[in-house]
Amino acid sequence: MPDVDVLVVGAGPAGAVAAWHAKQAAPGLDVVVLERDRAIGAPVRCAEGVGDAGLREFANPDGADWVSRRITDVIFQAPDDTEVVLANCGLGWILDRTRFDAFLAAQAAAEGATVLVGAEATAMARNGDQRWHVRVKERGRDDVYRARVVIGADGVETMVGRWAGLDTRVPARDMESCAQYVLQGIDFNPDAIYLQFSNAIAPGGYAWIFPKGVGVANVGLGVVALKSDGRNARQYLDDWVTRRFPGGTRTGYTVGGVIVHTTIKKTYADGVLVAGDAAHMINPLSGGGITNAMKAGRLAGKTAAAAICAGDTSERRLAAYHHAWMELLGDDHLKYYRIKQALEGVDDASFNKLARSVNNIAPGKRTIGRVFTHALIRHPQLIPVAARFFV
Ligand SMILES: Cc1cc2nc3c(=O)[nH]c(=O)nc-3n(C[C@H](O)[C@H](O)[C@H](O)COP(=O)(O)OP(=O)(O)OC[C@H]3O[C@@H](n4cnc5c(N)ncnc54)[C@H](O)[C@@H]3O)c2cc1C
């Protein structure tokens, strides 16, 4: 029975960074990362967009082979296709997640963590020895790992949280089903991401074009099933893509769920921490979760290492992780969630009017702040939300 200090379940951004930082904080600990898929980072279930500042806390994107594209502009599209261009409004990147996730796992390995692919945690239970016994299926064999701390970084379909007795349920209104094609041979600005908001195109979510290169992009959308007219995400996507890019070649397809909720009430238990999508740590307004997962992974790794070194892995001690996360981003997500709810009340006709009036602002003066102020003037119902957000 392998005996380890930290067992990380899942080698996405949360898990890889958790292992990396646990080893960095306490190099003497045995840290093992399990990844159920045969290759880290594949298949890609992501549009792969990240902001510059958050990314740089973990890695330097300049010249990195895990970057697909540098982004400078954001183009908002109204339901009637009116475009609001925000040029040079901040730097972002489109990653190549097959390489990026592997890069993060290699960082963990370089610190001394063991990374296992094709290894799936299938159950876990706590025995009288203050360890979690985790059943792991690898190459047709069943092993049981004994671990002082298990970090559940197992994504939206998390089981670790449930096995530890945490409430990881998602209200149906806060679960977006996403579908995405990689489209080749299409015409768009390759330095911009496009976001289109429309109840007809993507009810409860939005549609996106994230450039992977000139003429090639991740083109997808997310819908909340409760708000759909009976079509699923792929059917909405097919309709949108057929209209927008009739000549585009579909060279990739993916589906996935995005939890646009707030952090689960409790992210820890005796000897357990959950991080990233598994703990609903996605920005509920944007649906972005890569950087959040890395930040949570860093906190989880450091907290686990310190707890083991202090000989106390009780939930009382591990609660520090939850408080640190809420202070870092979790409390902000509560505010973003309220804004998301307020935006749900804006109909397509209002979005169209808003886009046209925002375009009266000179392009050089069009900042996110000015666009937001404009939106408040046109939609006073957003003012109480904005007040709560900024105060
Ligand atoms: C269509 C789509 C588009 C998105 N676009 C963006 C975007 O542009 N920008 C952004 O920031 N975010 C985006 N997201 C969200 C982003 O992908 C996630 O927030 C991010 O990947 C979360 O990282 P994670 O490490 O928590 O989980 P994941 O990346 O999901 O990693 C979890 C890992 O755990 C493994 N695993 C699960 N169960 C087990 C088990 N029992 N044993 C072993 N391994 C297991 C999985 O195979 C997986 O590799 C998108 C999501 C979707 C679905």
PDB file of N, CA, C and O and ligand atoms in Angstrom, residues 9-14 34-37 45-49 97 119-121 153-155 178 208 210 256-258 276-277 287-290 293, ligand 1:
ATOM      1  N   VAL A   9      -5.636  14.580  -6.667  1.00  0.00           N
ATOM      2  CA  VAL A   9      -6.474  13.886  -7.658  1.00  0.00           C
ATOM      3  C   VAL A   9      -6.810  14.883  -8.768  1.00  0.00           C
ATOM      4  O   VAL A   9      -7.540  15.850  -8.544  1.00  0.00           O
ATOM      5  N   GLY A  10      -6.249  14.656  -9.962  1.00  0.00           N
ATOM      6  CA  GLY A  10      -6.492  15.547 -11.098  1.00  0.00           C
ATOM      7  C   GLY A  10      -5.270  16.386 -11.413  1.00  0.00           C
ATOM      8  O   GLY A  10      -4.740  17.068 -10.538  1.00  0.00           O
ATOM      9  N   ALA A  11      -4.809  16.326 -12.682  1.00  0.00           N
ATOM     10  CA  ALA A  11      -3.628  17.106 -13.081  1.00  0.00           C
ATOM     11  C   ALA A  11      -4.001  18.212 -14.059  1.00  0.00           C
ATOM     12  O   ALA A  11      -3.333  18.441 -15.061  1.00  0.00           O
ATOM     13  N   GLY A  12      -5.116  18.917 -13.770  1.00  0.00           N
ATOM     14  CA  GLY A  12      -5.407  20.167 -14.474  1.00  0.00           C
ATOM     15  C   GLY A  12      -4.601  21.277 -13.812  1.00  0.00           C
ATOM     16  O   GLY A  12      -3.705  21.003 -12.995  1.00  0.00           O
ATOM     17  N   PRO A  13      -4.904  22.538 -14.114  1.00  0.00           N
ATOM     18  CA  PRO A  13      -4.152  23.647 -13.517  1.00  0.00           C
ATOM     19  C   PRO A  13      -4.181  23.630 -11.987  1.00  0.00           C
ATOM     20  O   PRO A  13      -3.148  23.883 -11.347  1.00  0.00           O
ATOM     21  N   ALA A  14      -5.328  23.302 -11.375  1.00  0.00           N
ATOM     22  CA  ALA A  14      -5.400  23.312  -9.904  1.00  0.00           C
ATOM     23  C   ALA A  14      -4.486  22.239  -9.322  1.00  0.00           C
ATOM     24  O   ALA A  14      -3.706  22.503  -8.402  1.00  0.00           O
ATOM     25  N   LEU A  34      -2.420  12.225  -9.479  1.00  0.00           N
ATOM     26  CA  LEU A  34      -3.068  11.221 -10.333  1.00  0.00           C
ATOM     27  C   LEU A  34      -3.811  11.921 -11.455  1.00  0.00           C
ATOM     28  O   LEU A  34      -4.571  12.859 -11.189  1.00  0.00           O
ATOM     29  N   GLU A  35      -3.643  11.475 -12.685  1.00  0.00           N
ATOM     30  CA  GLU A  35      -4.448  11.978 -13.796  1.00  0.00           C
ATOM     31  C   GLU A  35      -5.096  10.799 -14.505  1.00  0.00           C
ATOM     32  O   GLU A  35      -4.426   9.895 -14.976  1.00  0.00           O
ATOM     33  N   ARG A  36      -6.417  10.855 -14.550  1.00  0.00           N
ATOM     34  CA  ARG A  36      -7.198   9.763 -15.128  1.00  0.00           C
ATOM     35  C   ARG A  36      -6.981   9.634 -16.635  1.00  0.00           C
ATOM     36  O   ARG A  36      -6.919   8.544 -17.178  1.00  0.00           O
ATOM     37  N   ASP A  37      -6.861  10.786 -17.335  1.00  0.00           N
ATOM     38  CA  ASP A  37      -6.664  10.732 -18.793  1.00  0.00           C
ATOM     39  C   ASP A  37      -5.270  10.218 -19.130  1.00  0.00           C
ATOM     40  O   ASP A  37      -4.357  10.289 -18.321  1.00  0.00           O
ATOM     41  N   ARG A  45     -10.971  20.825 -23.142  1.00  0.00           N
ATOM     42  CA  ARG A  45     -12.377  21.215 -22.969  1.00  0.00           C
ATOM     43  C   ARG A  45     -12.388  22.652 -22.491  1.00  0.00           C
ATOM     44  O   ARG A  45     -12.755  22.962 -21.361  1.00  0.00           O
ATOM     45  N   CYS A  46     -11.931  23.569 -23.341  1.00  0.00           N
ATOM     46  CA  CYS A  46     -11.695  24.938 -22.883  1.00  0.00           C
ATOM     47  C   CYS A  46     -11.495  25.857 -24.080  1.00  0.00           C
ATOM     48  O   CYS A  46     -11.005  25.417 -25.126  1.00  0.00           O
ATOM     49  N   ALA A  47     -11.854  27.148 -23.927  1.00  0.00           N
ATOM     50  CA  ALA A  47     -11.591  28.138 -24.976  1.00  0.00           C
ATOM     51  C   ALA A  47     -10.184  28.716 -24.845  1.00  0.00           C
ATOM     52  O   ALA A  47      -9.727  29.454 -25.712  1.00  0.00           O
ATOM     53  N   GLU A  48      -9.523  28.453 -23.715  1.00  0.00           N
ATOM     54  CA  GLU A  48      -8.090  28.660 -23.516  1.00  0.00           C
ATOM     55  C   GLU A  48      -7.652  30.115 -23.324  1.00  0.00           C
ATOM     56  O   GLU A  48      -6.477  30.444 -23.467  1.00  0.00           O
ATOM     57  N   GLY A  49      -8.589  31.007 -22.984  1.00  0.00           N
ATOM     58  CA  GLY A  49      -8.244  32.417 -22.795  1.00  0.00           C
ATOM     59  C   GLY A  49      -7.880  32.723 -21.344  1.00  0.00           C
ATOM     60  O   GLY A  49      -8.544  32.264 -20.423  1.00  0.00           O
ATOM     61  N   ARG A  97      -3.692  24.459 -24.387  1.00  0.00           N
ATOM     62  CA  ARG A  97      -3.767  23.757 -23.097  1.00  0.00           C
ATOM     63  C   ARG A  97      -3.137  22.375 -23.124  1.00  0.00           C
ATOM     64  O   ARG A  97      -2.748  21.851 -22.083  1.00  0.00           O
ATOM     65  N   ALA A 119      -4.199   7.143 -14.387  1.00  0.00           N
ATOM     66  CA  ALA A 119      -4.397   6.655 -13.009  1.00  0.00           C
ATOM     67  C   ALA A 119      -5.612   7.363 -12.424  1.00  0.00           C
ATOM     68  O   ALA A 119      -5.596   8.579 -12.239  1.00  0.00           O
ATOM     69  N   GLU A 120      -6.666   6.593 -12.136  1.00  0.00           N
ATOM     70  CA  GLU A 120      -7.928   7.193 -11.706  1.00  0.00           C
ATOM     71  C   GLU A 120      -8.265   6.831 -10.265  1.00  0.00           C
ATOM     72  O   GLU A 120      -8.257   5.652  -9.901  1.00  0.00           O
ATOM     73  N   ALA A 121      -8.572   7.851  -9.467  1.00  0.00           N
ATOM     74  CA  ALA A 121      -9.083   7.585  -8.112  1.00  0.00           C
ATOM     75  C   ALA A 121     -10.521   7.126  -8.257  1.00  0.00           C
ATOM     76  O   ALA A 121     -11.319   7.791  -8.916  1.00  0.00           O
ATOM     77  N   ALA A 153      -8.664  17.964  -6.987  1.00  0.00           N
ATOM     78  CA  ALA A 153      -8.561  18.952  -8.072  1.00  0.00           C
ATOM     79  C   ALA A 153      -9.119  18.276  -9.313  1.00  0.00           C
ATOM     80  O   ALA A 153      -8.547  18.342 -10.399  1.00  0.00           O
ATOM     81  N   ASP A 154     -10.257  17.599  -9.117  1.00  0.00           N
ATOM     82  CA  ASP A 154     -10.779  16.698 -10.151  1.00  0.00           C
ATOM     83  C   ASP A 154     -11.894  17.322 -10.984  1.00  0.00           C
ATOM     84  O   ASP A 154     -12.719  16.597 -11.560  1.00  0.00           O
ATOM     85  N   GLY A 155     -11.893  18.662 -11.079  1.00  0.00           N
ATOM     86  CA  GLY A 155     -12.734  19.329 -12.069  1.00  0.00           C
ATOM     87  C   GLY A 155     -14.225  19.311 -11.759  1.00  0.00           C
ATOM     88  O   GLY A 155     -14.648  18.950 -10.661  1.00  0.00           O
ATOM     89  N   CYS A 178     -21.584  23.786 -22.474  1.00  0.00           N
ATOM     90  CA  CYS A 178     -20.834  24.478 -23.534  1.00  0.00           C
ATOM     91  C   CYS A 178     -20.525  23.524 -24.677  1.00  0.00           C
ATOM     92  O   CYS A 178     -20.325  22.319 -24.468  1.00  0.00           O
ATOM     93  N   TRP A 208     -18.570  32.862 -28.058  1.00  0.00           N
ATOM     94  CA  TRP A 208     -17.221  33.429 -28.112  1.00  0.00           C
ATOM     95  C   TRP A 208     -16.459  33.003 -29.365  1.00  0.00           C
ATOM     96  O   TRP A 208     -16.733  31.948 -29.945  1.00  0.00           O
ATOM     97  N   PHE A 210     -12.345  32.840 -29.884  1.00  0.00           N
ATOM     98  CA  PHE A 210     -11.030  33.044 -29.268  1.00  0.00           C
ATOM     99  C   PHE A 210      -9.972  32.586 -30.272  1.00  0.00           C
ATOM    100  O   PHE A 210      -9.845  31.381 -30.552  1.00  0.00           O
ATOM    101  N   GLY A 256     -18.444  20.618 -22.697  1.00  0.00           N
ATOM    102  CA  GLY A 256     -18.034  20.627 -21.289  1.00  0.00           C
ATOM    103  C   GLY A 256     -18.974  21.479 -20.476  1.00  0.00           C
ATOM    104  O   GLY A 256     -19.729  22.282 -21.024  1.00  0.00           O
ATOM    105  N   GLY A 257     -18.927  21.294 -19.168  1.00  0.00           N
ATOM    106  CA  GLY A 257     -19.780  22.080 -18.277  1.00  0.00           C
ATOM    107  C   GLY A 257     -18.978  23.168 -17.602  1.00  0.00           C
ATOM    108  O   GLY A 257     -17.808  22.977 -17.269  1.00  0.00           O
ATOM    109  N   VAL A 258     -19.603  24.326 -17.423  1.00  0.00           N
ATOM    110  CA  VAL A 258     -18.980  25.408 -16.652  1.00  0.00           C
ATOM    111  C   VAL A 258     -19.939  25.783 -15.525  1.00  0.00           C
ATOM    112  O   VAL A 258     -21.108  26.085 -15.761  1.00  0.00           O
ATOM    113  N   GLY A 276     -10.146  24.586  -7.381  1.00  0.00           N
ATOM    114  CA  GLY A 276     -10.472  24.785  -8.799  1.00  0.00           C
ATOM    115  C   GLY A 276     -11.941  24.516  -9.083  1.00  0.00           C
ATOM    116  O   GLY A 276     -12.807  24.722  -8.216  1.00  0.00           O
ATOM    117  N   ASP A 277     -12.228  24.019 -10.281  1.00  0.00           N
ATOM    118  CA  ASP A 277     -13.625  23.752 -10.669  1.00  0.00           C
ATOM    119  C   ASP A 277     -14.328  22.850  -9.664  1.00  0.00           C
ATOM    120  O   ASP A 277     -15.534  22.951  -9.451  1.00  0.00           O
ATOM    121  N   GLY A 287     -17.030  32.988 -16.621  1.00  0.00           N
ATOM    122  CA  GLY A 287     -16.868  31.546 -16.846  1.00  0.00           C
ATOM    123  C   GLY A 287     -15.403  31.140 -16.918  1.00  0.00           C
ATOM    124  O   GLY A 287     -15.090  29.989 -17.194  1.00  0.00           O
ATOM    125  N   GLY A 288     -14.500  32.078 -16.638  1.00  0.00           N
ATOM    126  CA  GLY A 288     -13.059  31.764 -16.670  1.00  0.00           C
ATOM    127  C   GLY A 288     -12.634  31.081 -15.381  1.00  0.00           C
ATOM    128  O   GLY A 288     -13.017  31.514 -14.291  1.00  0.00           O
ATOM    129  N   GLY A 289     -11.830  30.021 -15.509  1.00  0.00           N
ATOM    130  CA  GLY A 289     -11.449  29.304 -14.290  1.00  0.00           C
ATOM    131  C   GLY A 289     -10.003  28.857 -14.249  1.00  0.00           C
ATOM    132  O   GLY A 289      -9.563  28.294 -13.249  1.00  0.00           O
ATOM    133  N   ILE A 290      -9.226  29.136 -15.310  1.00  0.00           N
ATOM    134  CA  ILE A 290      -7.851  28.607 -15.353  1.00  0.00           C
ATOM    135  C   ILE A 290      -6.992  29.264 -14.275  1.00  0.00           C
ATOM    136  O   ILE A 290      -6.365  28.587 -13.449  1.00  0.00           O
ATOM    137  N   ALA A 293      -8.100  28.449 -10.775  1.00  0.00           N
ATOM    138  CA  ALA A 293      -7.703  27.098 -10.371  1.00  0.00           C
ATOM    139  C   ALA A 293      -6.237  27.092  -9.925  1.00  0.00           C
ATOM    140  O   ALA A 293      -5.888  26.450  -8.927  1.00  0.00           O
TER     141      ALA A 293
HETATM  142  C1  LIG B   1     -16.024  24.903 -23.220  1.00  0.00           C
HETATM  143  C2  LIG B   1     -15.240  25.525 -22.098  1.00  0.00           C
HETATM  144  C3  LIG B   1     -14.544  26.695 -22.335  1.00  0.00           C
HETATM  145  C4  LIG B   1     -13.787  27.279 -21.300  1.00  0.00           C
HETATM  146  N1  LIG B   1     -13.047  28.388 -21.586  1.00  0.00           N
HETATM  147  C5  LIG B   1     -12.274  28.949 -20.623  1.00  0.00           C
HETATM  148  C6  LIG B   1     -11.448  30.065 -20.926  1.00  0.00           C
HETATM  149  O1  LIG B   1     -11.358  30.540 -22.054  1.00  0.00           O
HETATM  150  N2  LIG B   1     -10.700  30.586 -19.917  1.00  0.00           N
HETATM  151  C7  LIG B   1     -10.728  30.091 -18.642  1.00  0.00           C
HETATM  152  O2  LIG B   1     -10.037  30.632 -17.757  1.00  0.00           O
HETATM  153  N3  LIG B   1     -11.495  29.014 -18.340  1.00  0.00           N
HETATM  154  C8  LIG B   1     -12.252  28.432 -19.301  1.00  0.00           C
HETATM  155  N4  LIG B   1     -13.001  27.316 -19.006  1.00  0.00           N
HETATM  156  C9  LIG B   1     -12.937  26.773 -17.632  1.00  0.00           C
HETATM  157  C10 LIG B   1     -11.595  26.063 -17.410  1.00  0.00           C
HETATM  158  O3  LIG B   1     -11.414  25.078 -18.403  1.00  0.00           O
HETATM  159  C11 LIG B   1     -11.579  25.435 -16.025  1.00  0.00           C
HETATM  160  O4  LIG B   1     -12.009  26.377 -15.087  1.00  0.00           O
HETATM  161  C12 LIG B   1     -10.187  24.919 -15.630  1.00  0.00           C
HETATM  162  O5  LIG B   1      -9.743  23.922 -16.496  1.00  0.00           O
HETATM  163  C13 LIG B   1     -10.248  24.403 -14.196  1.00  0.00           C
HETATM  164  O6  LIG B   1      -9.060  23.733 -13.841  1.00  0.00           O
HETATM  165  P1  LIG B   1      -9.107  22.534 -12.791  1.00  0.00           P
HETATM  166  O7  LIG B   1      -7.700  22.124 -12.602  1.00  0.00           O
HETATM  167  O8  LIG B   1      -9.925  22.920 -11.623  1.00  0.00           O
HETATM  168  O9  LIG B   1      -9.944  21.386 -13.513  1.00  0.00           O
HETATM  169  P2  LIG B   1      -9.651  20.597 -14.909  1.00  0.00           P
HETATM  170  O10 LIG B   1      -8.849  21.422 -15.829  1.00  0.00           O
HETATM  171  O11 LIG B   1     -10.979  20.134 -15.332  1.00  0.00           O
HETATM  172  O12 LIG B   1      -8.776  19.382 -14.423  1.00  0.00           O
HETATM  173  C14 LIG B   1      -9.323  18.306 -13.679  1.00  0.00           C
HETATM  174  C15 LIG B   1      -8.536  17.064 -14.020  1.00  0.00           C
HETATM  175  O13 LIG B   1      -8.885  16.024 -13.119  1.00  0.00           O
HETATM  176  C16 LIG B   1      -8.918  14.796 -13.826  1.00  0.00           C
HETATM  177  N5  LIG B   1      -9.737  13.871 -13.036  1.00  0.00           N
HETATM  178  C17 LIG B   1     -11.070  13.941 -12.801  1.00  0.00           C
HETATM  179  N6  LIG B   1     -11.477  12.938 -12.021  1.00  0.00           N
HETATM  180  C18 LIG B   1     -10.368  12.208 -11.739  1.00  0.00           C
HETATM  181  C19 LIG B   1     -10.148  11.040 -10.956  1.00  0.00           C
HETATM  182  N7  LIG B   1     -11.151  10.438 -10.298  1.00  0.00           N
HETATM  183  N8  LIG B   1      -8.891  10.541 -10.889  1.00  0.00           N
HETATM  184  C20 LIG B   1      -7.871  11.155 -11.542  1.00  0.00           C
HETATM  185  N9  LIG B   1      -8.017  12.259 -12.290  1.00  0.00           N
HETATM  186  C21 LIG B   1      -9.260  12.795 -12.384  1.00  0.00           C
HETATM  187  C22 LIG B   1      -9.517  15.187 -15.162  1.00  0.00           C
HETATM  188  O14 LIG B   1      -9.215  14.229 -16.153  1.00  0.00           O
HETATM  189  C23 LIG B   1      -8.853  16.534 -15.419  1.00  0.00           C
HETATM  190  O15 LIG B   1      -7.652  16.415 -16.141  1.00  0.00           O
HETATM  191  C24 LIG B   1     -13.766  26.692 -20.009  1.00  0.00           C
HETATM  192  C25 LIG B   1     -14.481  25.514 -19.782  1.00  0.00           C
HETATM  193  C26 LIG B   1     -15.211  24.937 -20.807  1.00  0.00           C
HETATM  194  C27 LIG B   1     -15.952  23.656 -20.532  1.00  0.00           C
END
